[in-house]
Every structure is written in structure tokens, then in C-alpha cells.
Coordinates of C-alpha atoms and ligand atoms in Angstrom, one line a residue:
M1280 CA -45.3 0.1 -16.9
L1281 CA -48.3 2.0 -18.1
L1282 CA -47.7 5.2 -19.9
H1283 CA -50.3 7.8 -20.5
Q1284 CA -50.7 9.3 -23.9
A1285 CA -48.8 12.6 -24.2
T1286 CA -51.3 15.4 -24.3
T1287 CA -50.6 19.1 -24.5
W1288 CA -52.4 21.1 -22.0
A1289 CA -54.4 24.1 -23.2
L1290 CA -54.2 26.2 -20.0
R1291 CA -56.5 29.1 -19.4
P1292 CA -55.1 32.4 -18.2
P1293 CA -54.6 32.4 -14.4
R1294 CA -57.7 33.2 -12.4
L1295 CA -57.2 34.0 -8.8
S1296 CA -59.7 32.1 -6.8
R1297 CA -60.7 31.8 -3.2
F1298 CA -60.0 28.5 -1.3
A1299 CA -62.9 26.9 0.4
T1300 CA -62.9 26.5 4.2
V1301 CA -62.7 22.8 3.8
L1302 CA -59.0 23.1 2.9
K1303 CA -58.3 25.1 6.0
Q1304 CA -60.0 22.4 8.1
S1305 CA -58.1 19.7 6.3
M1306 CA -54.9 21.5 7.0
T1307 CA -55.5 21.8 10.7
Q1308 CA -56.7 18.3 11.2
N1309 CA -54.1 16.6 9.0
Q1310 CA -51.2 18.8 9.9
N1311 CA -48.0 17.2 8.5
K1312 CA -49.5 13.8 8.0
Q1313 CA -49.2 11.9 4.8
N1314 CA -52.6 11.4 3.1
L1315 CA -53.0 8.1 1.4
P1316 CA -54.5 8.0 -1.1
S1317 CA -54.5 11.7 -2.1
V1318 CA -56.2 14.6 -0.4
S1319 CA -59.3 15.2 -2.6
L1320 CA -58.7 17.8 -5.2
A1321 CA -62.1 19.2 -4.6
N1322 CA -60.8 20.7 -1.4
F1323 CA -58.3 22.9 -3.2
L1324 CA -60.7 24.3 -5.8
P1325 CA -62.6 27.5 -5.7
N1326 CA -66.3 27.4 -4.6
S1327 CA -65.9 23.9 -3.1
T1328 CA -66.9 25.1 0.4
Q1329 CA -69.0 22.8 2.4
S1330 CA -70.1 25.3 5.0
G1331 CA -70.8 28.3 2.8
E1332 CA -67.9 30.2 4.3
V1333 CA -65.0 31.0 2.0
S1334 CA -61.4 31.1 3.2
K1335 CA -59.1 34.1 2.7
S1336 CA -56.4 31.8 1.4
R1337 CA -55.9 31.6 -2.4
G1338 CA -53.9 28.9 -4.1
F1339 CA -50.9 29.4 -6.4
V1340 CA -49.5 26.3 -8.0
L1341 CA -45.8 25.7 -8.8
C1342 CA -45.7 22.6 -11.1
D1343 CA -43.1 20.5 -12.8
E1344 CA -43.0 21.6 -16.5
A1345 CA -43.2 17.9 -17.5
F1346 CA -47.0 18.0 -16.8
Q1347 CA -47.5 20.4 -19.7
T1348 CA -47.2 17.4 -21.9
L1349 CA -47.6 14.4 -19.6
L1350 CA -51.1 13.8 -18.2
P1351 CA -51.1 14.5 -14.5
A1352 CA -52.8 12.1 -12.1
H1353 CA -56.5 12.5 -12.7
N1354 CA -57.3 14.3 -9.3
Y1355 CA -55.1 17.1 -10.2
K1356 CA -56.1 18.1 -13.7
E1357 CA -58.7 20.6 -12.5
L1358 CA -56.2 22.2 -10.1
L1359 CA -53.9 23.0 -13.0
L1360 CA -56.8 24.4 -15.0
K1361 CA -58.4 26.5 -12.4
L1362 CA -55.6 28.0 -10.3
P1363 CA -52.7 30.2 -11.4
V1364 CA -49.8 28.0 -12.4
H1365 CA -46.1 28.7 -12.7
W1366 CA -44.2 25.9 -14.5
I1367 CA -40.7 24.8 -13.4
R1368 CA -38.3 22.7 -15.4
A1369 CA -37.3 20.0 -12.9
G1370 CA -33.7 19.0 -12.2
E1371 CA -30.9 20.0 -9.9
H1372 CA -30.4 23.3 -11.9
C1373 CA -33.9 24.5 -10.7
K1374 CA -32.6 24.7 -7.1
S1375 CA -30.9 28.0 -7.7
I1376 CA -31.2 31.5 -6.4
E1377 CA -32.1 32.7 -10.0
K1378 CA -35.1 30.3 -10.1
A1379 CA -36.1 31.4 -6.6
Q1380 CA -36.1 35.0 -7.7
E1381 CA -38.2 34.1 -10.7
V1382 CA -40.9 32.5 -8.5
W1383 CA -40.8 35.4 -5.9
R1384 CA -41.3 37.8 -8.8
W1385 CA -44.2 35.8 -10.1
L1386 CA -45.9 35.7 -6.7
E1387 CA -45.4 39.4 -6.3
A1388 CA -46.8 40.2 -9.7
S1389 CA -49.8 37.9 -9.0
R1390 CA -50.3 39.8 -5.7
A1391 CA -50.0 36.7 -3.6
D1392 CA -50.2 37.7 0.1
R1393 CA -49.1 36.1 3.3
F1394 CA -52.5 34.4 3.8
D1395 CA -52.2 32.5 0.5
T1396 CA -51.1 28.9 -0.1
I1397 CA -48.5 27.7 -2.5
I1398 CA -49.3 24.2 -3.9
I1399 CA -46.1 22.5 -5.2
I1400 CA -46.5 19.6 -7.6
G1401 CA -43.3 17.8 -8.7
G1402 CA -40.4 15.7 -7.7
G1403 CA -37.8 16.5 -5.0
T1404 CA -36.1 19.3 -7.0
V1405 CA -39.4 21.3 -7.6
M1406 CA -40.5 20.6 -4.0
D1407 CA -37.1 21.7 -2.5
L1408 CA -37.3 25.0 -4.5
G1409 CA -41.0 25.6 -4.0
A1410 CA -40.8 25.0 -0.2
F1411 CA -37.8 27.3 0.0
V1412 CA -39.6 30.0 -1.9
A1413 CA -42.8 29.6 0.3
S1414 CA -40.7 29.6 3.5
T1415 CA -39.1 33.0 2.6
Y1416 CA -41.9 34.9 0.6
K1417 CA -43.4 37.5 3.0
R1418 CA -41.5 35.8 5.8
G1419 CA -43.2 32.5 5.0
V1420 CA -46.5 31.5 3.6
K1421 CA -48.4 28.1 3.8
F1422 CA -47.5 25.4 1.3
I1423 CA -48.8 22.0 0.3
L1424 CA -46.6 19.3 -1.2
I1425 CA -47.9 17.0 -3.9
P1426 CA -44.9 14.7 -4.7
T1427 CA -44.9 13.1 -8.2
T1428 CA -41.8 10.9 -8.0
L1429 CA -41.3 7.9 -5.8
L1430 CA -38.3 9.6 -4.2
G1431 CA -40.5 12.7 -3.6
M1432 CA -43.1 10.5 -2.0
V1433 CA -41.0 8.4 0.4
D1434 CA -38.3 11.0 1.1
A1435 CA -38.2 14.6 -0.1
S1436 CA -41.8 15.5 0.9
I1437 CA -41.2 14.3 4.5
G1438 CA -39.2 16.0 7.2
G1439 CA -39.5 19.7 6.5
K1440 CA -36.1 20.3 4.8
N1441 CA -36.0 22.7 1.9
G1442 CA -33.2 24.4 0.0
I1443 CA -31.4 25.5 -3.0
N1444 CA -27.8 24.8 -4.2
F1445 CA -25.3 27.7 -3.8
N1446 CA -21.7 28.2 -5.0
G1447 CA -21.6 24.6 -6.3
V1448 CA -22.6 23.2 -2.9
K1449 CA -25.8 21.1 -2.8
N1450 CA -28.6 22.3 -0.4
S1451 CA -26.4 24.9 1.2
I1452 CA -29.1 27.5 1.6
G1453 CA -32.4 26.6 3.0
S1454 CA -34.4 26.0 6.2
F1455 CA -36.4 23.5 8.2
N1456 CA -40.1 24.3 7.7
K1457 CA -43.1 21.9 7.5
P1458 CA -45.8 22.0 4.9
T1459 CA -49.4 22.4 6.0
D1460 CA -50.2 19.2 4.1
V1461 CA -48.7 16.5 1.9
A1462 CA -50.9 14.7 -0.7
V1463 CA -49.5 11.5 -1.9
D1464 CA -51.1 9.8 -4.9
V1465 CA -49.3 6.8 -6.4
E1466 CA -51.1 7.3 -9.6
W1467 CA -48.4 9.8 -10.6
L1468 CA -45.9 6.8 -10.7
K1469 CA -47.6 5.5 -13.9
T1470 CA -45.7 8.0 -16.0
L1471 CA -42.4 7.9 -14.1
P1472 CA -39.4 6.6 -16.2
P1473 CA -37.8 3.4 -14.9
K1474 CA -34.5 5.2 -13.9
E1475 CA -36.5 7.5 -11.6
L1476 CA -38.4 4.5 -10.1
L1477 CA -34.9 3.0 -9.3
N1478 CA -33.8 6.3 -7.7
G1479 CA -36.8 6.2 -5.3
W1480 CA -36.4 2.5 -4.7
M1481 CA -32.9 3.0 -3.4
E1482 CA -34.2 5.5 -0.8
L1483 CA -37.0 3.1 0.1
T1484 CA -34.4 0.3 0.5
K1485 CA -32.4 2.6 2.7
H1486 CA -35.4 3.2 5.0
A1487 CA -35.9 -0.6 5.3
L1488 CA -32.3 -1.4 5.9
I1489 CA -31.8 1.1 8.7
S1490 CA -35.0 0.6 10.6
N1491 CA -37.5 -2.0 9.3
A1492 CA -36.5 -5.6 8.6
V1493 CA -40.1 -6.5 7.7
L1494 CA -40.1 -4.0 4.9
W1495 CA -36.7 -5.2 3.8
D1496 CA -38.1 -8.8 3.6
D1497 CA -40.8 -7.4 1.4
L1498 CA -38.5 -5.4 -0.9
Q1499 CA -35.7 -8.0 -1.1
N1500 CA -37.2 -10.2 -3.7
K1501 CA -38.9 -7.4 -5.8
S1502 CA -37.7 -4.8 -8.2
P1503 CA -39.3 -1.4 -8.9
Y1504 CA -40.3 -2.6 -12.4
D1505 CA -42.5 -5.5 -11.1
E1506 CA -46.1 -5.1 -12.4
S1507 CA -47.5 -6.7 -9.3
I1508 CA -46.1 -4.1 -6.8
D1509 CA -48.7 -2.7 -4.4
W1510 CA -47.4 0.9 -4.5
N1511 CA -49.9 2.2 -2.1
R1512 CA -48.7 -0.2 0.6
I1513 CA -45.0 0.1 -0.1
V1514 CA -45.1 3.9 -0.3
E1515 CA -47.2 4.1 2.9
R1516 CA -44.7 2.0 4.8
G1517 CA -41.7 3.9 3.4
T1518 CA -43.2 7.2 4.4
E1519 CA -44.1 6.0 7.9
I1520 CA -40.5 5.0 8.6
K1521 CA -39.1 8.4 7.5
Q1522 CA -41.9 10.2 9.4
H1523 CA -41.2 8.3 12.5
I1524 CA -37.5 9.1 12.4
V1525 CA -38.1 12.7 11.6
D1526 CA -40.6 13.1 14.4
S1527 CA -38.2 11.8 17.0
D1528 CA -35.3 14.1 15.8
F1529 CA -36.5 17.0 13.6
H1530 CA -33.2 19.0 13.7
E1531 CA -30.9 16.0 13.0
Q1532 CA -29.1 15.9 16.3
G1533 CA -29.1 12.1 16.5
E1534 CA -31.4 9.4 15.0
R1535 CA -32.2 11.4 11.9
K1536 CA -28.5 11.0 10.9
L1537 CA -29.4 7.4 10.0
L1538 CA -31.2 8.6 6.9
N1539 CA -27.7 9.4 5.5
F1540 CA -26.9 5.7 5.2
G1541 CA -25.0 5.2 1.9
H1542 CA -25.0 9.0 1.4
T1543 CA -21.4 9.9 2.4
V1544 CA -20.0 7.7 -0.4
G1545 CA -23.0 8.5 -2.6
H1546 CA -22.4 12.3 -2.3
A1547 CA -18.7 11.8 -2.9
L1548 CA -19.5 9.9 -6.1
E1549 CA -21.9 12.6 -7.2
S1550 CA -19.2 15.3 -6.6
L1551 CA -16.7 13.3 -8.6
A1552 CA -19.2 12.8 -11.4
A1553 CA -20.0 16.5 -11.5
R1554 CA -16.2 17.3 -11.8
E1555 CA -15.8 14.8 -14.6
G1556 CA -19.0 15.6 -16.4
Q1557 CA -20.4 12.1 -15.9
A1558 CA -24.2 11.7 -15.6
L1559 CA -25.0 10.0 -12.3
D1560 CA -28.4 9.9 -10.6
H1561 CA -28.6 10.5 -6.9
G1562 CA -30.4 7.2 -6.2
F1563 CA -27.7 5.2 -8.1
A1564 CA -24.9 6.9 -6.3
V1565 CA -26.6 6.2 -2.9
G1566 CA -27.1 2.5 -4.0
I1567 CA -23.3 2.2 -4.6
G1568 CA -22.7 4.0 -1.2
M1569 CA -25.0 1.5 0.5
I1570 CA -23.2 -1.5 -0.9
A1571 CA -19.9 -0.1 0.5
S1572 CA -21.5 0.6 3.8
L1573 CA -23.0 -2.9 3.9
Y1574 CA -19.5 -4.4 3.5
W1575 CA -18.2 -2.1 6.3
S1576 CA -21.2 -3.2 8.5
A1577 CA -20.7 -6.9 7.9
Q1578 CA -17.0 -6.7 9.0
S1579 CA -18.0 -5.0 12.2
V1580 CA -20.7 -7.4 13.2
D1581 CA -19.8 -10.6 15.2
E1582 CA -22.8 -12.8 14.6
I1583 CA -22.4 -14.9 11.4
S1584 CA -26.1 -15.0 10.6
K1585 CA -26.3 -11.2 10.9
Q1586 CA -23.1 -10.8 8.8
N1587 CA -24.6 -13.1 6.1
S1588 CA -27.9 -11.2 5.9
I1589 CA -26.1 -7.9 5.5
L1590 CA -23.9 -9.3 2.8
E1591 CA -27.0 -10.8 1.0
A1592 CA -28.5 -7.3 1.0
A1593 CA -25.3 -6.0 -0.7
V1594 CA -25.7 -8.7 -3.4
T1595 CA -29.4 -7.8 -3.9
L1596 CA -28.4 -4.1 -4.4
K1597 CA -25.7 -5.1 -6.8
S1598 CA -28.1 -7.1 -8.9
L1599 CA -30.5 -4.1 -9.1
L1600 CA -27.8 -1.6 -10.1
K1601 CA -25.5 -3.8 -12.3
T1602 CA -27.9 -4.3 -15.3
N1603 CA -27.3 -4.1 -19.0
E1604 CA -29.0 -0.7 -19.2
N1605 CA -26.8 0.7 -16.4
C1606 CA -23.6 -1.1 -17.2
D1607 CA -21.7 2.1 -18.2
T1608 CA -22.7 3.9 -15.0
W1609 CA -21.9 0.9 -12.9
N1610 CA -18.4 0.6 -14.4
W1611 CA -17.7 4.3 -14.1
C1612 CA -18.7 4.2 -10.4
I1613 CA -16.7 1.2 -9.4
Q1614 CA -13.4 1.9 -11.1
G1615 CA -10.7 1.8 -8.5
R1616 CA -10.1 5.2 -7.0
P1617 CA -11.1 5.2 -3.4
Q1618 CA -8.5 7.9 -2.6
Q1619 CA -10.3 10.4 -4.8
L1620 CA -13.6 9.5 -3.1
W1621 CA -12.0 9.9 0.3
H1622 CA -11.1 13.5 -0.6
F1623 CA -14.8 14.3 -1.1
M1624 CA -15.9 12.2 1.9
L1625 CA -13.8 14.4 4.2
K1626 CA -15.8 17.4 3.1
D1627 CA -19.2 15.9 4.1
K1628 CA -21.0 18.2 6.6
K1629 CA -21.7 15.3 9.0
N1630 CA -18.0 15.0 9.8
Q1631 CA -16.1 16.5 12.8
A1632 CA -12.5 17.7 12.3
S1633 CA -10.8 15.2 9.9
T1634 CA -12.7 12.1 10.8
V1635 CA -15.4 10.7 8.6
L1636 CA -18.4 9.9 10.7
D1637 CA -20.8 7.5 9.0
I1638 CA -23.7 5.1 9.4
R1639 CA -23.3 1.4 9.9
L1640 CA -25.9 -1.4 10.3
L1641 CA -25.9 -3.5 13.5
E1642 CA -28.2 -5.9 11.7
I1643 CA -30.9 -5.6 9.0
G1644 CA -33.4 -3.1 10.3
S1645 CA -31.1 -1.5 12.9
A1646 CA -28.2 0.9 12.5
E1647 CA -25.9 3.3 14.5
W1648 CA -24.6 6.7 13.5
D1649 CA -21.4 8.8 14.1
C1650 CA -19.2 5.7 13.5
P1651 CA -15.6 6.8 12.7
L1652 CA -14.3 5.5 9.4
T1653 CA -10.6 5.6 8.6
Q1654 CA -9.2 6.0 5.1
I1655 CA -7.4 2.6 5.3
D1656 CA -10.6 0.9 6.3
F1657 CA -12.6 2.6 3.5
E1658 CA -10.0 1.6 0.9
N1659 CA -10.1 -2.0 2.1
I1660 CA -13.9 -2.1 2.1
W1661 CA -14.1 -0.5 -1.3
N1662 CA -11.7 -3.1 -2.8
R1663 CA -13.6 -5.9 -1.2
A1664 CA -17.1 -4.6 -2.3
F1665 CA -16.2 -3.9 -6.0
Ligands
NAD352 N1 -35.9 17.9 1.2 C1 -35.6 16.7 1.5 O1 -35.7 16.2 2.6 C2 -35.0 15.8 0.4 C3 -34.8 14.4 0.6 C4 -34.3 13.7 -0.5 C5 -34.0 14.3 -1.7 N2 -34.2 15.6 -1.8 C6 -33.9 16.2 -3.1 O2 -34.7 15.7 -4.1 C7 -34.1 15.9 -5.4 C8 -34.3 14.7 -6.3 O3 -35.7 14.5 -6.4 P1 -36.2 13.6 -7.6 O4 -35.5 12.4 -7.7 O5 -37.7 13.6 -7.4 O6 -35.8 14.5 -8.9 P2 -36.6 15.5 -9.9 O7 -37.5 16.4 -9.2 O8 -35.6 16.2 -10.7 O9 -37.5 14.5 -10.8 C9 -36.8 13.6 -11.7 C10 -37.4 13.6 -13.1 O10 -38.7 13.0 -13.1 C11 -39.6 13.9 -13.8 N3 -40.9 13.6 -13.2 C12 -41.4 14.0 -12.0 N4 -42.6 13.4 -11.8 C13 -42.9 12.7 -12.9 C14 -43.9 11.8 -13.2 N5 -44.9 11.6 -12.4 N6 -43.9 11.2 -14.4 C15 -42.9 11.4 -15.3 N7 -41.8 12.2 -15.0 C16 -41.8 12.8 -13.8 C17 -39.1 15.3 -13.6 O11 -39.5 16.1 -14.6 C18 -37.5 15.0 -13.7 O12 -37.1 15.0 -15.0 C19 -32.6 16.2 -5.1 O13 -32.3 17.6 -5.4 C20 -32.5 16.0 -3.6 O14 -31.5 16.8 -3.0 C21 -34.7 16.4 -0.8

């Protein structure tokens, strides 16, 4: 993994500048499409107009604080120097009403108006906060997402969901609202720590398992730490899968529920971890959840060859998660307490009444949603899987 040399950014005071028309054109033409590789930075900068006409929209940047010391991808350095920037410390804690108020205040003090555009640079947490703020400031202003984590690229930047956590409940306040553009540039991944690569890899794996056996074939024998990975290709395929699902069911009435594969157990583990003060990354928890769901799927499938491929996938995920570095987290997750997990699973917002409704594979690359899962079944599956 290549690591850029840490550099401290000497930022000039904010200068409010006019966007060039070219950005407006780019937004209309590419509405909600992923841009691979990135949208040219030149489009966002002042005085970069191609037609001589200058747009009324000014840019305000919300950026992950990590890029005060880490070098950002080269296309974005100028953006951070030439537009007003508000820095956000990433992490679940930034998805709060207090942080949202801080950003609203900054926008107001900077006299941002409803024609302006908020450019959000960061992982899933900064994007969830930024998109929520943009969707509510002056009843909603335009925003552009520039994801910097693998999870942000293949998952959080797609699908128009934003939100903050409230009263201890994750993503409980927010909305569905699409960005005007998403600029994906895999160069950001060069500085991403291995554990964050693993988090994103788990979501990529999920996309493949629920709807694309070809991508699964590609991922199955790789790990996110392989030097030879063609990130452009893999990220493009991962984003296409999510985009396709979201396009067919934007408000999550049916097919979009598939994206929750592994998440019912994963969220239960995260809630248990939060209660016990145990550090647990979302991607790792989802990985454990997918292993349990794969065992459940295998027992419901009749064809032996399909059963075997599903169980092989579970073995692949185990080998990615159960490593020397992650051995404590793995052991914490798999200790035998399915009853406690069940208690949290019942609270999942996908459920109806007291039945847990979950996602199950029919085969690799195809899945069904709203499958009822009983406590007895879950306990048996858990004991078999771990
Ligand atoms: N809106 C959606 O549809 C959606 C979908 C999936 C997940 N999410 C949300 O995404 C969040 C998780 O996102 P995440 O995993 O990106 O976490 P994150 O934003 O907290 O980023 C993880 C860590 O990586 C650092 N980082 C970011 N980019 C970096 C880079 N290029 N180099 C080095 N370090 C970098 C951050 O500073 C942070 O410490 C969760 O809150 C989850 O709920 C939202």
C-alpha cells in the first residue's frame, strides 16, 4: 500500500468565488451518474469558464479533517486551496445534530445562498452529514459528493440517502435526496488504512453476492490488500450494481432491501458492541452477519452445487476476517450469545410485528428479501456458522 508523505496544509483564508458555467453543464448532463475517473477539478474552480459566462453558484467545501495532514488526491488540492473549507472530524460522532448546527452556522456566516453548491469530500460519515445539511439548508441546496473511502465510493455516495444519528439510533433523522454529481477517484484509496479497505471490501462483496456472480468470481480469490487490484474496474462494477438496484427501487419498497444482506446481524453486533464499549467497524460486523446469512441461505437451497458455492463464500469471508490482526475482534464477535443478538435483531426497522425479516441468497448472485427468520433457526445457524 502506497502512503503519501504527511504534509500540513497551509490554507489561505476562504475566498468566495464564482463557479464556472461548465460545472452547471456537467451537473445537468451527468446528473447522478458516477464519474470514473474523477470529474475534472478545473470544473469546480473559479474562472474556469469555457464560454465566458460565469455561474451564480458558489462552492463551499466540507472536508474530512484527515486531509489537513494527509495529501488529498492530486485533482483536489486546488479545490481545498481556492474555495472556502469547513473541516469535519470523521466518524460516527460527526453524524449529530450539534455538528449539523455547526455547519449550518458556518454556511450562514459565509452568506451561502440557495443557488450555491456544497462540495463534500470524505468517507460515509462526512458525506451523510454533509448531504443532510445541504438537503435542509435554505430548504435544500445543490451538493456534490467526492467519496474518499472505498465504502464511500461503492456504497454511501450512491442512492441518495443522508442522515444523522439521534437519541442513540443510527441514521434516524435524514432524507432521500440525490446529489447533483458524484466524483469518484480511486487515487484517494492510496492513503486509506487497511481496516478501512476491509470495511469497503465487505460492502463490495455484499453487492456481488446478492446480484453479480461474475463480480464474486473476481473478488473471491483476492483480498483488498493485493497490490495488483485494478481499483478502477472493481469500484466501477461495485457502483454500477448499487446504482442499478437503487434506480429500480429508490424508496426501498422491494429490491433495494437486498442491500441489507448481512446487516440485520451486523447492526445487532454493532449495538451490542456499543453497549459493551467494544470497538467494532461496520464492515467487519456486516462480514460476520453475511457469514451467518450464508449458512442460513445454504440450508434453504435444495441444489447441492448451489449449497456448496454458498458455503464456499462463507469460508472465503471467514478467511478475510479471521486474521492475526483481527483475532480479538473476531473472537469477541463469535462468542456464543445469539439470544442477546436476537434481542437487537427484533428492533431492526425492516421487521414487521415480532418477526425478523431478512435477506437470503437463492444462489451466488441472486437473493430474496422479506424472508421470515425465527429465533430457533437463528440460534441453530449461529452455532453452525461459528
Ligand atoms: N448514505 C448511505 O447510503 C450509506 C451507505 C453505507 C454506509 N453509510 C454510512 O457510512 C458511514 C461509514 O463510512 P466510512 O466507512 O467511509 O467511514 P468514515 O467516514 O468514518 O471514514 C473512515 C475513516 O477513514 C478516514 N479516511 C477517509 N478517507 C481517507 C483516505 N482517503 N485516506 C485515509 N484516511 C481516510 C476518515 O478520516 C475516518 O477516520 C456510516 O456512518 C454508515 O452509516 C451510508
